[in-house]
Amino acid sequence: MQHPDEQLAKGRPSAAGPAAGAPRVGAQRGAAGPEAPAAEPDRTATAVGRLASTVERLRRELDQAQADSAGRGVLEMAVGVLVERLRCGPTEAARQLEGLAEQAGVTTLALAADLLNQASADHISALAREFVAGAAGCSDEAARTSGAGRPGGARVRPGAAARSADPVALRLRSTEADTIAGGDAATAARSMLEHALRPLGVAAVAIWAAHPDLSLSLAGSAGFQPEEARRWRHVPPGVPTPARRALDDRTAVGYHVLADASLPSIGQHDVRGGRLAVPAGVGGRLIGVLEICWREALPEQSQPLQRQFEALAEVAAATLESWEPREFPAADPADARFDELRQLADGLFDPCLVLRVAPEDGEVPPRFVVRHVNPSFVDFAGRPTGAIVGARLLEAYPLAAEPGGLAEKVEHVFATGEPFRTADMRLAALVDGVPLTTRAQVSISRHGPHLVVVWRLDDGTPRVARLLQHAQRLGRIGGFEENLRTRQIVWNDSLFELHGLPPTAQPISIDQLAEHAHPDDLHTIGRFLRTLLHHRRPASTAFRLQRPDGVTRHIRVVAEPVRDPQSGLRLVRGAYQDISAQHWTEVALAATRDQLAQSEQQAAERSRLALQLQHAIMPPARGPLDLHDLHVAVRYRPAEKDHLVGGDWYDALELPTGDVLLCVGDVAGHGIEAATGMVALRNALRGLAATGAGPGQLLSWLNSVTHHLTDNVTATAVCGLYEPATRRLRWARAGHPPPVLLREGRARTLPQVGGILLGALDQADYEEDEFVLETGDTLVMYTDGLIERRDESLQASLTHLTALAERAHHDAAVRAHGLEGQLDHLLQYSSADTDDDTCLVGVAVRRPGE
């Protein structure tokens, strides 16, 4: 079968029908008859396009086949695990694997990798476990068991398999499978680079074998030129390479940039970025090093990355155990000439390719391989240089086989030795079925067995000029250049439009700019001209341009002086930009900022007044009270943010009737309204309590006051009346959390008697409850800032509060500080997370005589 490259070189079609994605050249020509010969070039070009599509398709299929080979290795090892555990045949095990993958909703390859991770105990399975543990903390309740009832049935958790679809573990397993299939270090290096390291930005990898005499041998490599691998096939003792440092230190050694470390190593001229050398050992004995190379700087070495590299070093060590030194083919006598040629090509500023006839070929015409590209090389099709170097010319650029194309010129120069140059040649490439073309100046010359191809791509000056014109139009920018000696002024079209002048008008000189500016901007224009013309430094300024049509525009001008060889001022060039829209936007933003600053100042003043009002009525720190046999302590914790000043309030005082009023309330909202509402309700309740009415009646009256005498205020409250003679406490609540009673070390909440919040309705009735306080009892009344949480129900918060109160009672250190210590403990360890005000009132019943 004739090779596709040979067909391309000879320019003969290889297929009769059109190929998908091939360029259609001469589709309307080629009819039979006398005119047929005239259509031959079009048919040839069409055939070249079809053949190029075929070459690209075959290349993609080859890449896919190489990628799939490692996947098949993983599947085969997983089938082997199931054969051993299920004690069935390979066919049955394969069906079981596919069925389990379908149940788990993952790919068969991902499940196979998970099975191998479960069956082994190595770095790769550890990486998979680490990934699963950190993924989402998902439970394994959905895990199912496969093979139940079979002898030695294997337990497979599809849920775990779905979570372990870790690309890291899967890539490492593919590398391991490919290495086992190949069995040598060269295959291991290639597989590591393709499957595991290239996704991490790695450009090349080398596997070194260590010898007892402290020398190193290159056992396998990938990503380097063959000549580079040949030169580094043996490293004598005493050479301080990164691999040698890793062996001496017995740990991984990294270099941010290899050139900065001044250490020699393989690929130091082509792969100049970061380096990482990881020791590879078996049974505690180091037998080699895995060296990983980046083109860019060494990336940050996180712990997961280090684990991956350690796992790959183990794979490398497995290949080095059976590795035997091999003889590299003798160096080509032309290699010395090639090194000189490469250095010459690297010094060129234009893209350059160095070609050589494929060494295994004896075909006519010859097939050429891209052996080297210089640092200035950029593929016009956007492909990386790694996809070009090492490829045959007609594989990289199949459309170069068209008549009169690059391949034909290369063959001619190689055959005759005559250099070729042209100022305009069509270069074409087929990428994913899309033909890409460009024009270039091409130069081809022969140097022994090598060919040097230099091309200077069309810089697209007309296209760039059009883009620049559009950019200037959209940005309302106009450029100028003024010769100060000849007084010649050049403006572009945008600048005439910006100044409101017709294109035939005389351009305005830079030193006449003040005549067209607003009078208030003359000083600004003068300073700009002094800096530019007298001090001869670049300058810029903004001014108001008064156009002939009466329109005033806000303009920014930027200019720079251009000196002649004698340092004299020769030219001034620069640009004008219409910034009127930006100016008025800035004016509007400035006005908005002023309004916002005023609003913020007013809000801060309101918050300050509200805080002062709150502290005047209820200071945050207030000493304890003794009312008959009650010891009353209060704690108040304001909101963490000043603008959240709330309406929490409390009161404890002896009434004219001899009873003791105990109450806590919370006005909805924050700010000055909440603070003034709190003052009104607190004072109203004090006045109403002097009537001797019960707590239910007091809350009913207070509800009417809230509804009629305040502006849309609602509040919650707990009101209690204590009779010292009988120790009876009557209490009622209006939508407020119930108090907590602590008796004999046990805490409980009082019954939630009925009562709607204050101010919601015009009239409301409130239930009462009563109980007798005993000596040693502690009653805690509070606002919701003590218990409220965004993620818990009210009942859960109350349960947490009662448990906290019991712990405070049994804590000797807390009891030593009395009632105040217990309240401080509740405030410190409360579970609230709303940053709201908190008011806390503690009432302790003393023994007689205390």
Coordinates of C-alpha atoms in Angstrom, one line a residue, residues 485 536 563-568:
R485 CA 10.3 72.8 10.8
R536 CA 10.5 68.5 25.5
R563 CA 13.9 64.5 18.4
D564 CA 16.3 64.4 15.5
P565 CA 19.8 62.9 15.8
Q566 CA 21.2 66.2 17.1
S567 CA 18.6 66.2 19.9
G568 CA 16.7 69.0 18.3

